[in-house]
Amino acid sequence: MPTGPSEIALRLPRSAYLIVLFVFFGTIPLALVDPSDPGVVDPKSGFGSAGLAVGPRIALLLIPIVVTFFIARTATFVGPDGIRVRALLGTRTFPWDIVRGLSVRDRAVYAVLAQGSVRLPCTRIAHLHAISEASGGRLPELEQHVPKPAPQRRRRR
């Protein structure tokens, strides 16, 4: 669903797809190697070759596919109409009339509602200024987040 001109989309970074590669290469041996087949060991090198088997363990290759869909779907959309939270299996929309405010616990940001609070995925403290601007005046204006630089080591002479 395309975002409007004043709506912002907060998603996982594209580098998160690297996790999919690691999970894929990690599940290939589990999915394709037959653990009951001892394989053949070369006496000179000491390495063996395990037998490949296609069976019910091939379903393990669905894990990287699910992780890919999770990364692609998970997002928070903030606009003048409200907050829309999109997860792997569904979407929830919270109009500004029922949102009482935002809460920050540890590194997570929550939308506070009358019924409780809902975690806003992919939202960090640094995004609060952009969320307050996209709310169309429903949230108080917040200052732009200025990252604090890491302390530098002084070189000894």
PDB file of N, CA and C in Angstrom, residues 17-32 58 60-65 67-68:
ATOM      1  N   TYR A  17      18.347  -8.397   5.277  1.00  0.00           N
ATOM      2  CA  TYR A  17      18.239  -9.547   4.380  1.00  0.00           C
ATOM      3  C   TYR A  17      19.504 -10.407   4.395  1.00  0.00           C
ATOM      4  N   LEU A  18      20.607  -9.888   4.920  1.00  0.00           N
ATOM      5  CA  LEU A  18      21.809 -10.711   5.081  1.00  0.00           C
ATOM      6  C   LEU A  18      21.559 -11.864   6.046  1.00  0.00           C
ATOM      7  N   ILE A  19      20.679 -11.643   7.005  1.00  0.00           N
ATOM      8  CA  ILE A  19      20.320 -12.701   7.944  1.00  0.00           C
ATOM      9  C   ILE A  19      19.711 -13.873   7.197  1.00  0.00           C
ATOM     10  N   VAL A  20      18.932 -13.566   6.172  1.00  0.00           N
ATOM     11  CA  VAL A  20      18.300 -14.631   5.386  1.00  0.00           C
ATOM     12  C   VAL A  20      19.369 -15.523   4.748  1.00  0.00           C
ATOM     13  N   LEU A  21      20.430 -14.915   4.242  1.00  0.00           N
ATOM     14  CA  LEU A  21      21.508 -15.717   3.649  1.00  0.00           C
ATOM     15  C   LEU A  21      22.161 -16.624   4.683  1.00  0.00           C
ATOM     16  N   PHE A  22      22.433 -16.080   5.870  1.00  0.00           N
ATOM     17  CA  PHE A  22      23.039 -16.898   6.916  1.00  0.00           C
ATOM     18  C   PHE A  22      22.118 -18.042   7.335  1.00  0.00           C
ATOM     19  N   VAL A  23      20.841 -17.749   7.476  1.00  0.00           N
ATOM     20  CA  VAL A  23      19.885 -18.793   7.856  1.00  0.00           C
ATOM     21  C   VAL A  23      19.761 -19.824   6.743  1.00  0.00           C
ATOM     22  N   PHE A  24      19.754 -19.384   5.494  1.00  0.00           N
ATOM     23  CA  PHE A  24      19.640 -20.311   4.370  1.00  0.00           C
ATOM     24  C   PHE A  24      20.833 -21.265   4.320  1.00  0.00           C
ATOM     25  N   PHE A  25      22.048 -20.699   4.405  1.00  0.00           N
ATOM     26  CA  PHE A  25      23.232 -21.551   4.344  1.00  0.00           C
ATOM     27  C   PHE A  25      23.363 -22.420   5.596  1.00  0.00           C
ATOM     28  N   GLY A  26      22.784 -22.002   6.699  1.00  0.00           N
ATOM     29  CA  GLY A  26      22.799 -22.826   7.903  1.00  0.00           C
ATOM     30  C   GLY A  26      21.800 -23.967   7.869  1.00  0.00           C
ATOM     31  N   THR A  27      20.687 -23.786   7.149  1.00  0.00           N
ATOM     32  CA  THR A  27      19.667 -24.836   7.103  1.00  0.00           C
ATOM     33  C   THR A  27      19.907 -25.844   5.990  1.00  0.00           C
ATOM     34  N   ILE A  28      20.713 -25.514   5.000  1.00  0.00           N
ATOM     35  CA  ILE A  28      20.969 -26.469   3.908  1.00  0.00           C
ATOM     36  C   ILE A  28      21.546 -27.780   4.434  1.00  0.00           C
ATOM     37  N   PRO A  29      22.593 -27.774   5.263  1.00  0.00           N
ATOM     38  CA  PRO A  29      23.096 -29.063   5.753  1.00  0.00           C
ATOM     39  C   PRO A  29      22.073 -29.817   6.599  1.00  0.00           C
ATOM     40  N   LEU A  30      21.297 -29.096   7.387  1.00  0.00           N
ATOM     41  CA  LEU A  30      20.296 -29.763   8.211  1.00  0.00           C
ATOM     42  C   LEU A  30      19.182 -30.372   7.375  1.00  0.00           C
ATOM     43  N   ALA A  31      18.860 -29.728   6.265  1.00  0.00           N
ATOM     44  CA  ALA A  31      17.741 -30.177   5.441  1.00  0.00           C
ATOM     45  C   ALA A  31      18.125 -31.284   4.464  1.00  0.00           C
ATOM     46  N   LEU A  32      19.362 -31.295   4.004  1.00  0.00           N
ATOM     47  CA  LEU A  32      19.722 -32.214   2.922  1.00  0.00           C
ATOM     48  C   LEU A  32      20.608 -33.384   3.329  1.00  0.00           C
ATOM     49  N   ILE A  58      13.405 -31.470   4.507  1.00  0.00           N
ATOM     50  CA  ILE A  58      13.519 -30.421   3.485  1.00  0.00           C
ATOM     51  C   ILE A  58      12.625 -29.233   3.841  1.00  0.00           C
ATOM     52  N   LEU A  60      12.706 -27.646   6.419  1.00  0.00           N
ATOM     53  CA  LEU A  60      13.518 -26.654   7.127  1.00  0.00           C
ATOM     54  C   LEU A  60      13.894 -25.483   6.218  1.00  0.00           C
ATOM     55  N   LEU A  61      13.889 -25.712   4.913  1.00  0.00           N
ATOM     56  CA  LEU A  61      14.208 -24.631   3.982  1.00  0.00           C
ATOM     57  C   LEU A  61      13.099 -23.581   3.922  1.00  0.00           C
ATOM     58  N   LEU A  62      11.970 -23.849   4.561  1.00  0.00           N
ATOM     59  CA  LEU A  62      10.911 -22.844   4.643  1.00  0.00           C
ATOM     60  C   LEU A  62      11.259 -21.746   5.643  1.00  0.00           C
ATOM     61  N   ILE A  63      12.180 -22.021   6.558  1.00  0.00           N
ATOM     62  CA  ILE A  63      12.551 -21.026   7.573  1.00  0.00           C
ATOM     63  C   ILE A  63      13.097 -19.754   6.932  1.00  0.00           C
ATOM     64  N   PRO A  64      14.056 -19.828   5.980  1.00  0.00           N
ATOM     65  CA  PRO A  64      14.520 -18.578   5.362  1.00  0.00           C
ATOM     66  C   PRO A  64      13.423 -17.834   4.601  1.00  0.00           C
ATOM     67  N   ILE A  65      12.474 -18.573   4.047  1.00  0.00           N
ATOM     68  CA  ILE A  65      11.365 -17.926   3.331  1.00  0.00           C
ATOM     69  C   ILE A  65      10.486 -17.149   4.311  1.00  0.00           C
ATOM     70  N   VAL A  67      11.457 -15.956   7.220  1.00  0.00           N
ATOM     71  CA  VAL A  67      12.246 -14.817   7.689  1.00  0.00           C
ATOM     72  C   VAL A  67      12.217 -13.686   6.659  1.00  0.00           C
ATOM     73  N   THR A  68      12.280 -14.031   5.370  1.00  0.00           N
ATOM     74  CA  THR A  68      12.215 -13.021   4.314  1.00  0.00           C
ATOM     75  C   THR A  68      10.882 -12.285   4.340  1.00  0.00           C
TER      76      THR A  68
END
